[in-house]
PDB file of C-alpha atoms in Angstrom:
ATOM      1  CA  MET T  19     131.664 110.980  89.884  1.00 39.00           C
ATOM      2  CA  ALA T  20     128.186 112.206  90.788  1.00 39.00           C
ATOM      3  CA  ASP T  21     126.432 110.603  93.736  1.00 42.00           C
ATOM      4  CA  GLN T  22     124.137 107.888  92.349  1.00 42.00           C
ATOM      5  CA  THR T  23     122.259 107.373  95.649  1.00 41.00           C
ATOM      6  CA  PRO T  24     118.531 107.870  95.092  1.00 43.00           C
ATOM      7  CA  PRO T  25     117.193 110.924  96.931  1.00 45.00           C
ATOM      8  CA  GLN T  26     115.304 110.138 100.126  1.00 48.00           C
ATOM      9  CA  VAL T  27     111.873 111.619 100.693  1.00 60.00           C
ATOM     10  CA  ALA T  28     110.019 112.478 103.887  1.00 85.00           C
ATOM     11  CA  CYS T  29     107.030 110.367 102.811  1.00 96.00           C
ATOM     12  CA  GLN T  30     107.559 106.943 101.263  1.00 97.00           C
ATOM     13  CA  LEU T  31     105.503 104.414  99.319  1.00 98.00           C
ATOM     14  CA  TYR T  32     104.023 101.326 100.937  1.00 98.00           C
ATOM     15  CA  LEU T  33     102.936  98.946  98.160  1.00 98.00           C
ATOM     16  CA  ILE T  34     100.028  96.564  98.700  1.00 98.00           C
ATOM     17  CA  SER T  35      99.757  93.530  96.455  1.00 98.00           C
ATOM     18  CA  PRO T  36      96.770  92.772  94.269  1.00 97.00           C
ATOM     19  CA  LEU T  37      94.854  89.642  95.266  1.00 96.00           C
ATOM     20  CA  GLU T  38      96.380  87.744  92.330  1.00 97.00           C
ATOM     21  CA  VAL T  39     100.139  87.438  92.797  1.00 98.00           C
ATOM     22  CA  GLY T  40     100.953  84.443  90.597  1.00 97.00           C
ATOM     23  CA  GLY T  41     101.829  84.423  86.899  1.00 97.00           C
ATOM     24  CA  ASP T  42     103.965  87.387  85.898  1.00 98.00           C
ATOM     25  CA  PHE T  43     103.430  89.282  89.148  1.00 98.00           C
ATOM     26  CA  PRO T  44     106.934  88.592  90.534  1.00 98.00           C
ATOM     27  CA  ALA T  45     108.398  90.230  87.430  1.00 98.00           C
ATOM     28  CA  ARG T  46     106.053  93.184  87.858  1.00 98.00           C
ATOM     29  CA  LEU T  47     107.108  93.559  91.491  1.00 98.00           C
ATOM     30  CA  GLU T  48     110.768  93.475  90.469  1.00 98.00           C
ATOM     31  CA  ARG T  49     110.147  96.258  87.940  1.00 98.00           C
ATOM     32  CA  ALA T  50     108.195  98.346  90.442  1.00 98.00           C
ATOM     33  CA  LEU T  51     110.833  98.085  93.170  1.00 98.00           C
ATOM     34  CA  SER T  52     113.627  98.831  90.715  1.00 98.00           C
ATOM     35  CA  ALA T  53     111.766 101.953  89.602  1.00 98.00           C
ATOM     36  CA  GLY T  54     111.016 102.915  93.200  1.00 96.00           C
ATOM     37  CA  LYS T  55     114.465 102.634  94.731  1.00 95.00           C
ATOM     38  CA  GLY T  56     114.650 105.101  97.613  1.00 93.00           C
ATOM     39  CA  LEU T  57     110.894 105.635  97.441  1.00 97.00           C
ATOM     40  CA  VAL T  58     109.291 102.231  98.139  1.00 98.00           C
ATOM     41  CA  THR T  59     109.968 101.084 101.682  1.00 97.00           C
ATOM     42  CA  ALA T  60     107.440  98.286 102.261  1.00 98.00           C
ATOM     43  CA  PHE T  61     105.398  95.685 100.389  1.00 98.00           C
ATOM     44  CA  GLN T  62     102.304  94.082 101.894  1.00 98.00           C
ATOM     45  CA  PHE T  63     101.433  90.544 100.804  1.00 98.00           C
ATOM     46  CA  ARG T  64      97.626  90.509 100.737  1.00 97.00           C
ATOM     47  CA  VAL T  65      95.887  87.384  99.446  1.00 96.00           C
ATOM     48  CA  LYS T  66      92.520  85.935 100.393  1.00 93.00           C
ATOM     49  CA  GLY T  67      90.995  82.473 100.526  1.00 93.00           C
ATOM     50  CA  LEU T  68      94.198  80.441 100.244  1.00 95.00           C
ATOM     51  CA  ASP T  69      95.511  77.846 102.652  1.00 95.00           C
ATOM     52  CA  GLN T  70      98.799  78.637 104.324  1.00 95.00           C
ATOM     53  CA  HIS T  71     100.814  76.291 102.111  1.00 96.00           C
ATOM     54  CA  GLU T  72      99.527  77.926  98.901  1.00 97.00           C
ATOM     55  CA  ALA T  73     100.064  81.387 100.319  1.00 98.00           C
ATOM     56  CA  ALA T  74     103.615  80.547 101.395  1.00 98.00           C
ATOM     57  CA  GLU T  75     104.473  79.231  97.920  1.00 98.00           C
ATOM     58  CA  LEU T  76     103.218  82.447  96.318  1.00 98.00           C
ATOM     59  CA  ALA T  77     104.980  84.585  98.910  1.00 98.00           C
ATOM     60  CA  ALA T  78     108.428  83.008  98.562  1.00 98.00           C
ATOM     61  CA  PRO T  79     109.594  84.660  95.314  1.00 98.00           C
ATOM     62  CA  LEU T  80     108.070  87.985  96.316  1.00 98.00           C
ATOM     63  CA  GLN T  81     109.824  87.924  99.680  1.00 98.00           C
ATOM     64  CA  THR T  82     113.129  87.237  97.924  1.00 98.00           C
ATOM     65  CA  ILE T  83     112.586  90.179  95.563  1.00 98.00           C
ATOM     66  CA  CYS T  84     111.775  92.488  98.473  1.00 98.00           C
ATOM     67  CA  ALA T  85     114.890  91.389 100.352  1.00 98.00           C
ATOM     68  CA  GLY T  86     116.994  92.131  97.276  1.00 98.00           C
ATOM     69  CA  HIS T  87     115.699  95.707  97.251  1.00 98.00           C
ATOM     70  CA  ASP T  88     115.840  96.225 101.048  1.00 98.00           C
ATOM     71  CA  VAL T  89     112.042  96.556 101.111  1.00 98.00           C
ATOM     72  CA  ALA T  90     110.146  95.269 104.165  1.00 98.00           C
ATOM     73  CA  PHE T  91     107.938  92.252 103.419  1.00 98.00           C
ATOM     74  CA  ILE T  92     104.705  92.564 105.421  1.00 98.00           C
ATOM     75  CA  VAL T  93     101.998  89.902 105.699  1.00 98.00           C
ATOM     76  CA  ASN T  94      98.392  91.033 105.859  1.00 97.00           C
ATOM     77  CA  ASP T  95      96.135  89.712 108.659  1.00 95.00           C
ATOM     78  CA  ASP T  96      97.790  86.306 109.214  1.00 96.00           C
ATOM     79  CA  ALA T  97     100.176  86.018 112.165  1.00 96.00           C
ATOM     80  CA  ALA T  98     100.693  82.296 111.552  1.00 96.00           C
ATOM     81  CA  LEU T  99     101.787  82.941 107.962  1.00 97.00           C
ATOM     82  CA  ALA T 100     104.011  85.834 109.033  1.00 98.00           C
ATOM     83  CA  LYS T 101     105.658  83.490 111.555  1.00 97.00           C
ATOM     84  CA  ARG T 102     106.106  80.733 108.977  1.00 97.00           C
ATOM     85  CA  LEU T 103     107.713  83.142 106.494  1.00 98.00           C
ATOM     86  CA  LYS T 104     109.714  85.010 109.158  1.00 97.00           C
ATOM     87  CA  ALA T 105     108.339  88.146 107.543  1.00 98.00           C
ATOM     88  CA  ASP T 106     109.560  91.630 108.366  1.00 98.00           C
ATOM     89  CA  GLY T 107     106.108  92.741 109.412  1.00 98.00           C
ATOM     90  CA  LEU T 108     102.462  91.943 110.040  1.00 98.00           C
ATOM     91  CA  HIS T 109      99.475  94.173 109.326  1.00 98.00           C
ATOM     92  CA  LEU T 110      96.368  93.730 111.471  1.00 98.00           C
ATOM     93  CA  GLY T 111      92.797  94.773 110.772  1.00 96.00           C
ATOM     94  CA  GLN T 112      90.472  95.688 113.611  1.00 94.00           C
ATOM     95  CA  ASP T 113      89.124  92.118 113.689  1.00 93.00           C
ATOM     96  CA  ASP T 114      92.564  90.476 113.854  1.00 92.00           C
ATOM     97  CA  GLY T 115      93.437  91.019 117.506  1.00 89.00           C
ATOM     98  CA  ASP T 116      95.935  93.554 118.816  1.00 92.00           C
ATOM     99  CA  PRO T 117      99.740  93.685 118.630  1.00 97.00           C
ATOM    100  CA  ARG T 118     100.129  92.092 122.054  1.00 96.00           C
ATOM    101  CA  ASP T 119      98.170  89.010 120.945  1.00 94.00           C
ATOM    102  CA  ALA T 120     100.104  88.860 117.683  1.00 96.00           C
ATOM    103  CA  ARG T 121     103.502  89.081 119.389  1.00 96.00           C
ATOM    104  CA  GLU T 122     102.513  86.266 121.723  1.00 95.00           C
ATOM    105  CA  GLU T 123     101.511  84.118 118.735  1.00 95.00           C
ATOM    106  CA  LEU T 124     104.732  84.984 116.909  1.00 96.00           C
ATOM    107  CA  GLY T 125     106.773  83.849 119.870  1.00 94.00           C
ATOM    108  CA  PRO T 126     109.877  85.304 121.505  1.00 91.00           C
ATOM    109  CA  GLU T 127     112.137  84.855 118.469  1.00 89.00           C
ATOM    110  CA  LEU T 128     110.028  86.952 116.085  1.00 90.00           C
ATOM    111  CA  GLY T 129     107.549  88.779 118.286  1.00 87.00           C
ATOM    112  CA  GLY T 130     109.991  91.338 119.575  1.00 88.00           C
ATOM    113  CA  ASP T 131     111.425  92.315 116.222  1.00 90.00           C
ATOM    114  CA  MET T 132     108.529  92.104 113.776  1.00 96.00           C
ATOM    115  CA  GLN T 133     106.991  95.413 112.717  1.00 97.00           C
ATOM    116  CA  ILE T 134     103.254  95.353 113.430  1.00 98.00           C
ATOM    117  CA  GLY T 135     100.803  97.832 111.962  1.00 98.00           C
ATOM    118  CA  VAL T 136      97.118  98.313 112.718  1.00 98.00           C
ATOM    119  CA  THR T 137      94.235  99.586 110.596  1.00 97.00           C
ATOM    120  CA  CYS T 138      92.462 102.400 112.447  1.00 97.00           C
ATOM    121  CA  HIS T 139      89.995 103.648 109.792  1.00 97.00           C
ATOM    122  CA  ALA T 140      89.122 107.257 110.732  1.00 98.00           C
ATOM    123  CA  SER T 141      89.473 106.835 114.504  1.00 97.00           C
ATOM    124  CA  LYS T 142      91.962 108.701 116.653  1.00 98.00           C
ATOM    125  CA  HIS T 143      90.833 106.537 119.567  1.00 97.00           C
ATOM    126  CA  LEU T 144      91.595 103.262 117.767  1.00 97.00           C
ATOM    127  CA  ALA T 145      94.991 104.631 116.745  1.00 98.00           C
ATOM    128  CA  MET T 146      95.872 105.625 120.301  1.00 98.00           C
ATOM    129  CA  GLU T 147      94.752 102.209 121.556  1.00 97.00           C
ATOM    130  CA  ALA T 148      96.946 100.558 118.905  1.00 98.00           C
ATOM    131  CA  GLY T 149      99.896 102.659 119.992  1.00 97.00           C
ATOM    132  CA  GLU T 150      99.362 101.708 123.630  1.00 97.00           C
ATOM    133  CA  ALA T 151      99.226  98.036 122.580  1.00 97.00           C
ATOM    134  CA  GLY T 152     102.642  98.319 120.947  1.00 97.00           C
ATOM    135  CA  ALA T 153     101.856  98.978 117.279  1.00 98.00           C
ATOM    136  CA  ASP T 154     104.871 100.063 115.245  1.00 98.00           C
ATOM    137  CA  TYR T 155     102.660 102.049 112.874  1.00 98.00           C
ATOM    138  CA  VAL T 156      98.996 102.947 112.436  1.00 98.00           C
ATOM    139  CA  ALA T 157      97.029 103.203 109.194  1.00 98.00           C
ATOM    140  CA  PHE T 158      94.163 105.591 108.472  1.00 98.00           C
ATOM    141  CA  GLY T 159      91.808 105.199 105.522  1.00 97.00           C
ATOM    142  CA  ALA T 160      90.184 104.885 103.109  1.00 96.00           C
ATOM    143  CA  PHE T 161      90.778 108.516 102.165  1.00 97.00           C
ATOM    144  CA  PHE T 162      89.294 108.088  98.684  1.00 96.00           C
ATOM    145  CA  ASP T 163      87.163 105.557  96.807  1.00 89.00           C
ATOM    146  CA  SER T 164      89.118 102.330  96.646  1.00 77.00           C
ATOM    147  CA  THR T 165      88.833  98.964  94.959  1.00 66.00           C
ATOM    148  CA  THR T 166      91.033  97.435  97.679  1.00 62.00           C
ATOM    149  CA  LYS T 167      89.351  98.692 100.836  1.00 55.00           C
ATOM    150  CA  ASP T 168      85.815  97.423 101.420  1.00 55.00           C
ATOM    151  CA  LYS T 169      83.093  99.891 100.513  1.00 52.00           C
ATOM    152  CA  SER T 170      80.941 100.667 103.534  1.00 54.00           C
ATOM    153  CA  ASP T 171      79.262 103.503 105.401  1.00 55.00           C
ATOM    154  CA  ALA T 172      82.345 103.859 107.591  1.00 68.00           C
ATOM    155  CA  GLU T 173      83.488 107.383 108.277  1.00 85.00           C
ATOM    156  CA  ARG T 174      86.057 108.644 105.797  1.00 93.00           C
ATOM    157  CA  PRO T 175      89.153 110.263 107.326  1.00 97.00           C
ATOM    158  CA  THR T 176      90.324 113.732 106.321  1.00 96.00           C
ATOM    159  CA  VAL T 177      93.741 115.373 106.279  1.00 97.00           C
ATOM    160  CA  GLU T 178      92.955 116.711 109.757  1.00 98.00           C
ATOM    161  CA  ILE T 179      93.534 113.275 111.294  1.00 98.00           C
ATOM    162  CA  ILE T 180      96.964 113.123 109.632  1.00 98.00           C
ATOM    163  CA  GLU T 181      97.865 116.554 111.006  1.00 98.00           C
ATOM    164  CA  PHE T 182      96.583 115.563 114.471  1.00 98.00           C
ATOM    165  CA  TRP T 183      98.671 112.391 114.532  1.00 98.00           C
ATOM    166  CA  ALA T 184     101.808 113.920 113.042  1.00 97.00           C
ATOM    167  CA  ASN T 185     101.793 116.765 115.556  1.00 97.00           C
ATOM    168  CA  LEU T 186     101.269 114.639 118.675  1.00 97.00           C
ATOM    169  CA  PHE T 187     102.722 111.167 118.166  1.00 97.00           C
ATOM    170  CA  GLU T 188     106.016 109.651 117.051  1.00 97.00           C
ATOM    171  CA  ILE T 189     104.513 106.349 115.859  1.00 98.00           C
ATOM    172  CA  PRO T 190     104.597 106.416 112.036  1.00 98.00           C
ATOM    173  CA  MET T 191     101.320 106.775 110.175  1.00 98.00           C
ATOM    174  CA  VAL T 192     100.200 105.286 106.860  1.00 98.00           C
ATOM    175  CA  ALA T 193      97.489 106.838 104.688  1.00 98.00           C
ATOM    176  CA  ILE T 194      95.572 104.325 102.590  1.00 98.00           C
ATOM    177  CA  GLY T 195      92.653 104.025 100.198  1.00 97.00           C
ATOM    178  CA  GLY T 196      92.295 105.170  96.607  1.00 97.00           C
ATOM    179  CA  ILE T 197      95.514 107.206  96.636  1.00 98.00           C
ATOM    180  CA  THR T 198      96.951 108.240  93.258  1.00 98.00           C
ATOM    181  CA  PRO T 199      99.725 110.539  92.052  1.00 98.00           C
ATOM    182  CA  ASP T 200      97.041 113.172  91.444  1.00 98.00           C
ATOM    183  CA  ASN T 201      95.514 113.187  94.935  1.00 98.00           C
ATOM    184  CA  CYS T 202      98.422 112.284  97.236  1.00 98.00           C
ATOM    185  CA  GLY T 203      99.752 115.840  97.632  1.00 97.00           C
ATOM    186  CA  PRO T 204      97.511 117.023 100.503  1.00 97.00           C
ATOM    187  CA  LEU T 205      98.130 113.810 102.472  1.00 98.00           C
ATOM    188  CA  ILE T 206     101.887 114.244 102.183  1.00 97.00           C
ATOM    189  CA  ALA T 207     101.679 117.940 103.054  1.00 97.00           C
ATOM    190  CA  ALA T 208      99.629 117.070 106.151  1.00 97.00           C
ATOM    191  CA  GLY T 209     102.436 114.837 107.436  1.00 97.00           C
ATOM    192  CA  ALA T 210     101.774 111.254 106.301  1.00 98.00           C
ATOM    193  CA  ASP T 211     104.886 109.122 106.802  1.00 98.00           C
ATOM    194  CA  PHE T 212     103.797 106.588 104.175  1.00 98.00           C
ATOM    195  CA  ILE T 213     101.126 106.390 101.511  1.00 98.00           C
ATOM    196  CA  ALA T 214      99.841 102.888 100.798  1.00 98.00           C
ATOM    197  CA  VAL T 215      98.916 102.167  97.199  1.00 98.00           C
ATOM    198  CA  SER T 216      97.680  99.162  95.269  1.00 98.00           C
ATOM    199  CA  GLY T 217      95.327  99.717  92.331  1.00 97.00           C
ATOM    200  CA  ALA T 218      97.053 102.948  91.315  1.00 98.00           C
ATOM    201  CA  VAL T 219     100.176 100.881  90.607  1.00 98.00           C
ATOM    202  CA  TRP T 220      98.973  97.411  89.609  1.00 98.00           C
ATOM    203  CA  ASN T 221      95.958  98.374  87.455  1.00 97.00           C
ATOM    204  CA  GLY T 222      98.262  99.771  84.767  1.00 98.00           C
ATOM    205  CA  ASP T 223     101.960 100.085  83.939  1.00 98.00           C
ATOM    206  CA  GLU T 224     103.676  99.699  87.312  1.00 98.00           C
ATOM    207  CA  VAL T 225     106.866 101.511  86.281  1.00 98.00           C
ATOM    208  CA  ALA T 226     104.980 104.518  84.895  1.00 98.00           C
ATOM    209  CA  ALA T 227     102.875 104.608  88.074  1.00 98.00           C
ATOM    210  CA  ILE T 228     105.893 104.516  90.382  1.00 98.00           C
ATOM    211  CA  GLU T 229     107.567 107.257  88.357  1.00 98.00           C
ATOM    212  CA  ALA T 230     104.396 109.374  88.589  1.00 98.00           C
ATOM    213  CA  PHE T 231     104.310 108.928  92.364  1.00 98.00           C
ATOM    214  CA  ALA T 232     108.003 109.830  92.565  1.00 97.00           C
ATOM    215  CA  LYS T 233     107.361 113.064  90.690  1.00 96.00           C
ATOM    216  CA  ALA T 234     104.353 113.910  92.853  1.00 96.00           C
ATOM    217  CA  MET T 235     106.152 113.119  96.117  1.00 93.00           C
ATOM    218  CA  ARG T 236     109.451 114.870  95.423  1.00 84.00           C
TER     219      ARG T 236
END
């Protein structure tokens, strides 16, 4: 019988949730992860303006779905919520403290094991600081116009920063911001370990989008 194991790829998908994750979103996530077996490695739970109880209720079915597909469940910005959920990971923006602070808040049981990533925009310096503070991965972006990342006058990274990081550091690197199946090629070729996507998947048919990324990435 032929090997049915999905082919592994050097660069993998890191899905970021839309802000609305109620309603039929759990079913959409299930479809996306089923379509992305061997390709999707992480899912970031990113909601805004909810109290922790509401957020935890919305997170529960999504965390279960991720566990069923061996996909890391990562909480955006909120160490207290990540601790409550015993999430697989925590993603920190530049205003959310550093990994050392987060691990202290998470406590000895979770702090040592939880994967912590840090947004570094277009800054090699911020990325190196994050690495020194114990980040498990760094994220550069936004590479392209994005409905998820805030629009600002911040410097936009180029593929050069991916090449720089990939050639010098072992800490994995995530490229983020406006990435689609049509524009991801140069980022992957430059050495991105993960490409983070949100709107490109959730703004249309999630299965078709995942399949398009799979074709572009393999």
